[in-house]
mmCIF file of C-alpha atoms in Angstrom:
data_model
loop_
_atom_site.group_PDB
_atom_site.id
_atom_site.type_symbol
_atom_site.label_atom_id
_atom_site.label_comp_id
_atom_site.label_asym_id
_atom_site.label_seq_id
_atom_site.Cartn_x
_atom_site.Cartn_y
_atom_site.Cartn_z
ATOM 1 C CA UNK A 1 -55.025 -7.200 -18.247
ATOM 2 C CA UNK A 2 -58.439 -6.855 -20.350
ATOM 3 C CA UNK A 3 -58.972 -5.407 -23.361
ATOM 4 C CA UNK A 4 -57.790 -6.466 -26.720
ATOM 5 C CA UNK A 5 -54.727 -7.490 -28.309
ATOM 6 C CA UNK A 6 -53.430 -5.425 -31.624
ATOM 7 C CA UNK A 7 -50.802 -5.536 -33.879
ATOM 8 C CA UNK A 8 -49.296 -2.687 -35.585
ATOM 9 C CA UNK A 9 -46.698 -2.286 -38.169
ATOM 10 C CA UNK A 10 -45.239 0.531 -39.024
ATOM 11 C CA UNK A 11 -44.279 1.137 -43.369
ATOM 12 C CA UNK A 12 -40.975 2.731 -44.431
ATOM 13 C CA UNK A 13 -40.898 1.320 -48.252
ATOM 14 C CA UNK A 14 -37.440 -0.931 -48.831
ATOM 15 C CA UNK A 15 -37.312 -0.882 -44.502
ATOM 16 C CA UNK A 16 -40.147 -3.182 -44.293
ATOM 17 C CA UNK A 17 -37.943 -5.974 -44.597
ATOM 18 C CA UNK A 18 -37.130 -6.356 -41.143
ATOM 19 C CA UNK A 19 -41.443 -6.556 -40.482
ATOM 20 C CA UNK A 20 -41.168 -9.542 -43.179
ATOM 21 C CA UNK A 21 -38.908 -11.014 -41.610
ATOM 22 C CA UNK A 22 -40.560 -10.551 -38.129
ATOM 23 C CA UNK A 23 -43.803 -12.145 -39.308
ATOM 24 C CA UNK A 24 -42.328 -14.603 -41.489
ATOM 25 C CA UNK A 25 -40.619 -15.458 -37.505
ATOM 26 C CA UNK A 26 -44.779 -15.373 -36.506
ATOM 27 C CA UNK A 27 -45.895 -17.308 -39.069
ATOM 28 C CA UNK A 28 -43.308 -19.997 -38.465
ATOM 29 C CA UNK A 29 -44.528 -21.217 -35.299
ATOM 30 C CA UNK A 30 -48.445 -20.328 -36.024
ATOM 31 C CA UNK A 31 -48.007 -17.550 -33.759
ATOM 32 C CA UNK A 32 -50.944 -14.954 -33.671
ATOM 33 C CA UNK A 33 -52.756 -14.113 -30.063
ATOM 34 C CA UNK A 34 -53.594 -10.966 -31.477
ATOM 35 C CA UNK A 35 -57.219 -10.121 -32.242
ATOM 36 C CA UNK A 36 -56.598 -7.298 -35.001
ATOM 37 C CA UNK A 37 -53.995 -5.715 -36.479
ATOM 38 C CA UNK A 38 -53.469 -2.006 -37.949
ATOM 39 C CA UNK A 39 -50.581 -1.343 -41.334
ATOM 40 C CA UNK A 40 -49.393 1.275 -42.536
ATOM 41 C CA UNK A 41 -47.877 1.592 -45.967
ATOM 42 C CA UNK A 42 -45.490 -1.554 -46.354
ATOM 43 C CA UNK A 43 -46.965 -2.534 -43.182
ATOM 44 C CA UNK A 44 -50.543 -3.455 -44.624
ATOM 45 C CA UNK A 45 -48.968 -4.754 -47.734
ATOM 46 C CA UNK A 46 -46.409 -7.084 -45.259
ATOM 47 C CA UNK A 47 -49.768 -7.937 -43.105
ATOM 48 C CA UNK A 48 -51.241 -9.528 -46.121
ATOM 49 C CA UNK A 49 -48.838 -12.202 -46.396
ATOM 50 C CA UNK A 50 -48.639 -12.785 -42.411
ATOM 51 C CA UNK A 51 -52.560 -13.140 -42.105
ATOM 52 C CA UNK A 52 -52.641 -15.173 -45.372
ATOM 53 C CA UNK A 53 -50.500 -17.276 -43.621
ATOM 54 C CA UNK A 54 -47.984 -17.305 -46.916
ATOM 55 C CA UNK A 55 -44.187 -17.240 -45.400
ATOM 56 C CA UNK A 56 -42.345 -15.780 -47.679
ATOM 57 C CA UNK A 57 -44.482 -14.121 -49.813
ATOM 58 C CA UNK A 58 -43.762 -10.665 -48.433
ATOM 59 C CA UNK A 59 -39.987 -11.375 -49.078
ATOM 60 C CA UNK A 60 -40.362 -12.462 -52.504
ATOM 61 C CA UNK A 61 -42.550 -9.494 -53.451
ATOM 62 C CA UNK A 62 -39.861 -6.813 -51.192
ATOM 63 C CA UNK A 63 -36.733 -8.666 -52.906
ATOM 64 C CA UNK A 64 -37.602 -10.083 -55.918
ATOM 65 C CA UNK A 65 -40.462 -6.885 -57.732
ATOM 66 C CA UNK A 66 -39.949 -3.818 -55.169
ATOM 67 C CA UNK A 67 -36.126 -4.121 -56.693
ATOM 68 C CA UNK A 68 -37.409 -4.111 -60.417
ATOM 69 C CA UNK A 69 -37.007 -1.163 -62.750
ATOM 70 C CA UNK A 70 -41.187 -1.371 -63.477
ATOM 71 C CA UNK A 71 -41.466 -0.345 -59.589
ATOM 72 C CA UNK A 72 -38.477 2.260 -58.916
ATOM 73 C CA UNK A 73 -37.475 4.318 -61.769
ATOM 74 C CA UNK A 74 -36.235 7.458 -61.298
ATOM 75 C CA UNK A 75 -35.908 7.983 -64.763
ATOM 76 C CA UNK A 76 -39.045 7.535 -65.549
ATOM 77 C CA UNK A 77 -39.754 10.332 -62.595
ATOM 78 C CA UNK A 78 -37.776 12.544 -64.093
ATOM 79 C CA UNK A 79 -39.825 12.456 -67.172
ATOM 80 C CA UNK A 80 -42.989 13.127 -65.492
ATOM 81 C CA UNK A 81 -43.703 9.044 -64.256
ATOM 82 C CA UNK A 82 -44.202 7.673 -61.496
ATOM 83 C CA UNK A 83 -40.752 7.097 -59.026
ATOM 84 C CA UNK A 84 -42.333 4.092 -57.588
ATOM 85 C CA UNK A 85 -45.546 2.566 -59.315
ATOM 86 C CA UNK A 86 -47.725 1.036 -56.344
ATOM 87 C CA UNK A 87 -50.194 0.350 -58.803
ATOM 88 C CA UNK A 88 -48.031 -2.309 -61.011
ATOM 89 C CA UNK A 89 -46.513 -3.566 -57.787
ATOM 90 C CA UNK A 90 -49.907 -4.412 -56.258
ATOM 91 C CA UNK A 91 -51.092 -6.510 -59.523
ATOM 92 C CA UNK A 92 -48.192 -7.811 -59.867
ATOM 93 C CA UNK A 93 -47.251 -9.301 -56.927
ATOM 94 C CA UNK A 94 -51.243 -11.102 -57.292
ATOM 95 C CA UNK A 95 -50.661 -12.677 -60.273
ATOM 96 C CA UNK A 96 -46.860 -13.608 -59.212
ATOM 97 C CA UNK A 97 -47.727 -14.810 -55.685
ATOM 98 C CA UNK A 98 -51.427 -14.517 -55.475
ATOM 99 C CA UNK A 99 -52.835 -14.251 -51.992
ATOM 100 C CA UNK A 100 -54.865 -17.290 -49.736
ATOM 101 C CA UNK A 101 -58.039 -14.932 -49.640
ATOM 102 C CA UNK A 102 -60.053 -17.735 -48.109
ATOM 103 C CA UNK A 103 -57.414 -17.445 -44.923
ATOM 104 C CA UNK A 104 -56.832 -13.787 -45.227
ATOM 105 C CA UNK A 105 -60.179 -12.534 -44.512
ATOM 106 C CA UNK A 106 -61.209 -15.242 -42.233
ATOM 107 C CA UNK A 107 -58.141 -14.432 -40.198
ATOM 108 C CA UNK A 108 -58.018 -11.481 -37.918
ATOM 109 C CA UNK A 109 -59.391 -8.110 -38.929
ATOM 110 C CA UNK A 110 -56.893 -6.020 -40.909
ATOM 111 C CA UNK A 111 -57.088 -1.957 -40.752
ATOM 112 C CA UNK A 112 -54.873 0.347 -43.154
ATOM 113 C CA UNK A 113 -54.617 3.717 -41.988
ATOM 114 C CA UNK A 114 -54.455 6.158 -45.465
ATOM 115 C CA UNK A 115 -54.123 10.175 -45.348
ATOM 116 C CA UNK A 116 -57.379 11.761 -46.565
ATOM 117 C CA UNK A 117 -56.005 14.294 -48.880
ATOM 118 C CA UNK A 118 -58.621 17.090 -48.507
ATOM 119 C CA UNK A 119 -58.195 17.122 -44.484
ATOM 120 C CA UNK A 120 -54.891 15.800 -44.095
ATOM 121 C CA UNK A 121 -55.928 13.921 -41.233
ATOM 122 C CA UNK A 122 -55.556 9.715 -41.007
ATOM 123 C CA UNK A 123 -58.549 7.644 -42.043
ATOM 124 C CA UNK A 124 -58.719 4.105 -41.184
ATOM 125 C CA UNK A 125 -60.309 1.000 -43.095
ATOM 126 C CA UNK A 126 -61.355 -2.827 -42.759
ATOM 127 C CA UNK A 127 -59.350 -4.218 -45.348
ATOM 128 C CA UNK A 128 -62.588 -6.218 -46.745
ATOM 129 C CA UNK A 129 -62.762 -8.502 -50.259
ATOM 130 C CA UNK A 130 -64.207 -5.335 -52.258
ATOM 131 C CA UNK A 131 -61.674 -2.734 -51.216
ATOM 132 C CA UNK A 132 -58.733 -4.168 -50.749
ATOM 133 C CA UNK A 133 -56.873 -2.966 -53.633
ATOM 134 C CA UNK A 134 -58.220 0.354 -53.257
ATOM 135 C CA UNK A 135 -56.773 0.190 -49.562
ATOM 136 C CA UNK A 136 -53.517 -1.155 -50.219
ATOM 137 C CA UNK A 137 -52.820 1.515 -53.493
ATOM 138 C CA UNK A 138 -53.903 4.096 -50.785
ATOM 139 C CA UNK A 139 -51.591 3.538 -48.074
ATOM 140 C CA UNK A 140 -48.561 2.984 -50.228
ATOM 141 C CA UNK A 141 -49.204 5.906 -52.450
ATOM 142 C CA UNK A 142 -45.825 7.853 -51.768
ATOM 143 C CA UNK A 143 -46.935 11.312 -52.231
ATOM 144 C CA UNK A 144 -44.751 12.976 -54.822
ATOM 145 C CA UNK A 145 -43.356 9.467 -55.641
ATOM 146 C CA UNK A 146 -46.636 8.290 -56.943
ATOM 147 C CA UNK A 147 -48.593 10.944 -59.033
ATOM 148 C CA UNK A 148 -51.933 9.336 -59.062
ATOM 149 C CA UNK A 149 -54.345 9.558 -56.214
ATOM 150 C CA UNK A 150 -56.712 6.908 -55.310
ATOM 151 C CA UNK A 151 -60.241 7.688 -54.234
ATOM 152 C CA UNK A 152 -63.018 5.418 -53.249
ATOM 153 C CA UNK A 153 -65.479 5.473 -50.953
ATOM 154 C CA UNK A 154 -65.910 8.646 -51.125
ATOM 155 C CA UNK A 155 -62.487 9.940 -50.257
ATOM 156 C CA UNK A 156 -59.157 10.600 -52.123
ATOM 157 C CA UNK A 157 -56.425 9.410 -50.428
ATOM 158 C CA UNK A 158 -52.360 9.202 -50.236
ATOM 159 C CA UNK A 159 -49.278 7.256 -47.888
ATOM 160 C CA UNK A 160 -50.981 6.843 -44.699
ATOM 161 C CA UNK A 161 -47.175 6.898 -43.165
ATOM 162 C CA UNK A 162 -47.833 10.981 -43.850
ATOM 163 C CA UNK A 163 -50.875 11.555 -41.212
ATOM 164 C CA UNK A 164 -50.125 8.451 -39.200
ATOM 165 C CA UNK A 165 -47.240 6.452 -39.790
ATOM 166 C CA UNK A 166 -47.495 4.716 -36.450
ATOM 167 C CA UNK A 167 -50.894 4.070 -35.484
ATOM 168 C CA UNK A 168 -50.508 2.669 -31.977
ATOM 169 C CA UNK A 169 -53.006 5.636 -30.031
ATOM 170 C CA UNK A 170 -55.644 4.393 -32.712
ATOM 171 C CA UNK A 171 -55.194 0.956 -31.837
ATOM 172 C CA UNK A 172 -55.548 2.022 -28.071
ATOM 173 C CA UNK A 173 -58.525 4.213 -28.779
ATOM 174 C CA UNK A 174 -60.447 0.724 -30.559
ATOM 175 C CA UNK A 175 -59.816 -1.199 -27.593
ATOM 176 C CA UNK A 176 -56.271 -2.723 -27.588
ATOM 177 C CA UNK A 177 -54.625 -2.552 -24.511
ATOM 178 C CA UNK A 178 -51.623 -5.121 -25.451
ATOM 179 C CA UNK A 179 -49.975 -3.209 -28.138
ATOM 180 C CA UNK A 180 -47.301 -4.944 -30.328
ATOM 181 C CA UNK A 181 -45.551 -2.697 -32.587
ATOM 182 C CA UNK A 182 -43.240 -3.857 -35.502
ATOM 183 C CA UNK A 183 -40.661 -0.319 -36.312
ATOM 184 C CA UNK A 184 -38.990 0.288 -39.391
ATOM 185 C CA UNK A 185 -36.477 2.505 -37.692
ATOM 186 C CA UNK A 186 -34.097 1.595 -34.153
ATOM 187 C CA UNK A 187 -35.806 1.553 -31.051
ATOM 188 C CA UNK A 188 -34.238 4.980 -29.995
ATOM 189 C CA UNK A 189 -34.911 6.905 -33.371
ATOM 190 C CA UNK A 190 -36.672 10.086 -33.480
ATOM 191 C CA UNK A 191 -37.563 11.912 -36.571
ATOM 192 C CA UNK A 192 -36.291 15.293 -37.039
ATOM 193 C CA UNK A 193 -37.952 17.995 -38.565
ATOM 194 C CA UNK A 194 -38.378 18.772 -42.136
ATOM 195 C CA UNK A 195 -35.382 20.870 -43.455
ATOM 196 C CA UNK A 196 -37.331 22.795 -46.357
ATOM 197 C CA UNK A 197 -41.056 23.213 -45.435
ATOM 198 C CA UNK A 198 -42.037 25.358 -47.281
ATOM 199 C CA UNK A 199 -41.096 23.409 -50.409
ATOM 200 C CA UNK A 200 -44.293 21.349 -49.660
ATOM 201 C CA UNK A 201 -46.385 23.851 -51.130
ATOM 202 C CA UNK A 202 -44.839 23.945 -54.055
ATOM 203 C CA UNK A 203 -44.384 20.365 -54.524
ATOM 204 C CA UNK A 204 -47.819 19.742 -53.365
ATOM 205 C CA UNK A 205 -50.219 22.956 -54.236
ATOM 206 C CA UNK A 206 -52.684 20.564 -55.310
ATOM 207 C CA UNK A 207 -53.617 19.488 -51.836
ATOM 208 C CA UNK A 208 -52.783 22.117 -49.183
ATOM 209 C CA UNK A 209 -53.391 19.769 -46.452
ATOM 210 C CA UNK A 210 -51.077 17.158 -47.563
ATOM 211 C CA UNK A 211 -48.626 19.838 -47.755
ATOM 212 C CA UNK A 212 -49.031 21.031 -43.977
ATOM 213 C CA UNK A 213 -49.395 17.145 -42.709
ATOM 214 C CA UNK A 214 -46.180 16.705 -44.535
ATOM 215 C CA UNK A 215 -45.085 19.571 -42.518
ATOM 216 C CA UNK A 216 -45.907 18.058 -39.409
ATOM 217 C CA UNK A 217 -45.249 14.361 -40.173
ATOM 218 C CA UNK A 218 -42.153 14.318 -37.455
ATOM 219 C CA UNK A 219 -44.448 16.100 -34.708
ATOM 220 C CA UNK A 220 -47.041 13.384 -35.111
ATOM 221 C CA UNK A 221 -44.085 10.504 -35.160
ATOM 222 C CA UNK A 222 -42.696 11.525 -32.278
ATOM 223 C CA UNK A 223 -45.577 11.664 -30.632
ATOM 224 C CA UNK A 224 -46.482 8.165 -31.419
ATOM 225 C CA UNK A 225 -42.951 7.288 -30.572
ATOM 226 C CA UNK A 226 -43.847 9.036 -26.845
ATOM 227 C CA UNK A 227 -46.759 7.051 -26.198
ATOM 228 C CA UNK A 228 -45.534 4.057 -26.988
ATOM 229 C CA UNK A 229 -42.507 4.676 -24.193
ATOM 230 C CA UNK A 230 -44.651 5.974 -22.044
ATOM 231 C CA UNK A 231 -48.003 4.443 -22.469
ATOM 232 C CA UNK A 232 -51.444 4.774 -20.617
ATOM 233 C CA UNK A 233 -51.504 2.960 -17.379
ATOM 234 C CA UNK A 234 -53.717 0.473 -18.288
ATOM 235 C CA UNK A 235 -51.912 -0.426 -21.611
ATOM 236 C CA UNK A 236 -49.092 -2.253 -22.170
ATOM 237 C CA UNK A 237 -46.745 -1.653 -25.646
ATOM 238 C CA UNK A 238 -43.941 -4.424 -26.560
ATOM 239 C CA UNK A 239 -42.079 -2.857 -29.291
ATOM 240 C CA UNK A 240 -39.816 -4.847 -31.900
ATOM 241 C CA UNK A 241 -37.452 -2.650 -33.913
ATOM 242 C CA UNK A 242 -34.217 -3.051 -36.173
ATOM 243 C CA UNK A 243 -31.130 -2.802 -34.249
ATOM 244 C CA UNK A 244 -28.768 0.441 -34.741
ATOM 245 C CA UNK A 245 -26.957 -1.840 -37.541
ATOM 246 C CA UNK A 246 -29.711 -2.358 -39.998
ATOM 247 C CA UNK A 247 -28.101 -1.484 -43.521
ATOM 248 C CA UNK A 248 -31.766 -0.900 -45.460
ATOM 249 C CA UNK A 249 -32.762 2.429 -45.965
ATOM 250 C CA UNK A 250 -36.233 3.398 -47.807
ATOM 251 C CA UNK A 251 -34.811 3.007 -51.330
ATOM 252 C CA UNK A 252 -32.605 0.123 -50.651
ATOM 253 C CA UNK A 253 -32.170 -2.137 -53.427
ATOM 254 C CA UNK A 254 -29.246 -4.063 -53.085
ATOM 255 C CA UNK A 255 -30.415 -8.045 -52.383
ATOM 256 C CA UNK A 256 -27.496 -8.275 -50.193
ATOM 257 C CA UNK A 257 -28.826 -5.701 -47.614
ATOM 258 C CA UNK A 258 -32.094 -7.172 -48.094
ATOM 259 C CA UNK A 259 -31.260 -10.133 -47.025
ATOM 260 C CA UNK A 260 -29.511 -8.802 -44.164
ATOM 261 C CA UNK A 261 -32.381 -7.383 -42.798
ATOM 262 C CA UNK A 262 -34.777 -9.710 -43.485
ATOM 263 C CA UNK A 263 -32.299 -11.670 -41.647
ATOM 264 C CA UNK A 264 -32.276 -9.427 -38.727
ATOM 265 C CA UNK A 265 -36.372 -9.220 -38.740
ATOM 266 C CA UNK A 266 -36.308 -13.434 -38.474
ATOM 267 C CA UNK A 267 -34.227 -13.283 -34.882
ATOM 268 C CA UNK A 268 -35.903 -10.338 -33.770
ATOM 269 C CA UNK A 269 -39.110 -12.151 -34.305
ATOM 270 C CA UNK A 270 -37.911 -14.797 -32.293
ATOM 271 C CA UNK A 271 -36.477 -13.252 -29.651
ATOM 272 C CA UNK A 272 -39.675 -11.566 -28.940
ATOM 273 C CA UNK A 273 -41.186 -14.751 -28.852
ATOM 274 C CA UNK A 274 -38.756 -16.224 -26.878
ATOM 275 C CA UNK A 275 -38.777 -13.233 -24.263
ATOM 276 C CA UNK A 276 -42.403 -12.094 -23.556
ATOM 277 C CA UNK A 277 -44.184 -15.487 -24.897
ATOM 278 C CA UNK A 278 -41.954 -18.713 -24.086
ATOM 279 C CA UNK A 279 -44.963 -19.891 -21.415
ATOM 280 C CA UNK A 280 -47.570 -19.530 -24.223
ATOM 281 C CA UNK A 281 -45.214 -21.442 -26.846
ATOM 282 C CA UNK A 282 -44.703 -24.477 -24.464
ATOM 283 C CA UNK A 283 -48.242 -24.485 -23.752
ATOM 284 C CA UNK A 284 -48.727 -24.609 -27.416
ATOM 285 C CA UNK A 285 -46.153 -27.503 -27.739
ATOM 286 C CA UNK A 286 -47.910 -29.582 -24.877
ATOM 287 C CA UNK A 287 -51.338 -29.067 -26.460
ATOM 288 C CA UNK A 288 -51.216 -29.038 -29.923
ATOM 289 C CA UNK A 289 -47.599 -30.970 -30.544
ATOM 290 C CA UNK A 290 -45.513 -28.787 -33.087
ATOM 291 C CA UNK A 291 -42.254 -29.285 -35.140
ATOM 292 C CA UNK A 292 -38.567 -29.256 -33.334
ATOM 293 C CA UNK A 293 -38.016 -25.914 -34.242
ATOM 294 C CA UNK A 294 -40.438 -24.489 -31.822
ATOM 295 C CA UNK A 295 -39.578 -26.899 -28.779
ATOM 296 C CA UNK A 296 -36.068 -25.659 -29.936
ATOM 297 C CA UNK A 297 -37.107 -22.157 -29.477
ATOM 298 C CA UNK A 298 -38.587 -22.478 -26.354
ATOM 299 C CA UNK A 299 -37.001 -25.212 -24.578
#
């Protein structure tokens, strides 16, 4: 099939352990035939790590500062603070486990989807040297969770998870016609509809289109959801989701369950490997030699 090959991960805060654990699965066999990728939310955070090539780093930063009382404090929210501070996460987790730039941005081409707050609509950017923490605030910023609002470039932006939470018709629409998609949720989820809608406008009377996007967050999941089942006929979607027994929900913070699904992401990861790409991994064995863990894998 031509066209390209894309990668998308979907966010879902403390649930983006499983996509850690699926690219740390990637990362341990060198595994990337993909020629861009798309995050949202967690997912571009998790992304960084994978095309950084740093296992692990997306695990330390989920377990050991997404869990810390400087990142989730509902205390501090009730006070008027931030529930979750994306902006201390983000420097932290550079000067704890600073990122391979160098292989970063001379990897693959990352895009971040964020939700422009004066349309409501999804925006999409190059995550590039001289934006990227602009970006990465962005399409974390929780809306209600996180009080301030990041604008560059022109734009002021919040969660991209709100507009576009998984961005697989984008990647379609810039050329991918192999579509791998990491989920947050079980492969047969479906999001239901928001119980009190018109809270949003109380919550959010500051932006009026963040408020109706909110509205219609589980209309434009779903429909994401139905293309990917039931994609175009000249695109192909390979989805890798938790199973029905993943214990991490978005505020998770229990190691224990962490570690579970991190756990879970790891064999997923492989199994997809094992399933869809076994003749490219023994290839890769018979070409480029690689450790006993692969030739395990794929034997």
């Amino acid at each position: 099939m031509s066209g390209k090959k894309a990668l998308v991960v979907e966010g879902g805060a403390m649930r983006g352990i499983f996509a850690s654990g699926v690219l740390d699965a990637f990362l341990d066999v060198n595994f990337n035939p993909f020629d861009f990728a798309i995050g949202v939310s967690a997912g571009a955070s998790n992304l960084l790590g994978y095309l950084a090539q740093q296992q692990n780093r997306s695990y330390q930063v989920i377990t050991g500062l997404a869990t810390d009382d400087a990142f989730f404090n509902p205390a501090r929210f009730v006070r008027g603070g931030n529930l979750v501070d994306v902006q201390w996460l983000q420097q932290e987790s550079l000067r704890r486990f600073p990122l391979d730039t160098n292989t970063l941005f001379n990897n693959i081409p990352l895009l971040a989807a964020v939700t422009n707050v004066n349309t409501g609509d999804a925006d999409y950017y190059w995550v590039k040297p001289d934006n990227m923490s602009k970006v990465i605030e962005a399409t974390t910023a929780l809306p209600i969770a996180y009080r301030p609002t990041p604008c560059f470039s022109g734009g002021c932006y919040t969660d991209g998870g709100v507009a576009d939470s998984i961005p697989v018709v984008e990647a379609y629409r810039r050329g991918a016609r192999e579509i791998t998609v990491i989920l947050s949720q079980p492969g047969d989820y479906e999001m239901s509809p928001m119980k009190m809608p018109k809270l949003m406008d109380q919550l959010l009377k500051k932006y009026p289109h963040v408020a109706d996007a909110m509205r219609k967050r589980a209309e434009r999941y779903n429909a994401s959801l139905a293309f990917i089942k039931n994609p175009p006929k000249d695109c192909v979607v390979n989805v890798i989701a938790p199973p029905d027994t993943f214990p991490v929900g978005r505020f998770t913070m229990k190691k224990s369950k962490l570690n579970e699904g991190y756990g879970m992401g790891i064999r997923a990861g492989q199994a997809y490997m094992f399933n869809l790409y076994k003749d490219v991994l023994k290839q890769q064995v018979l070409e480029e030699g690689s450790t006993r863990k692969v030739r395990d894998l794929v034997a």
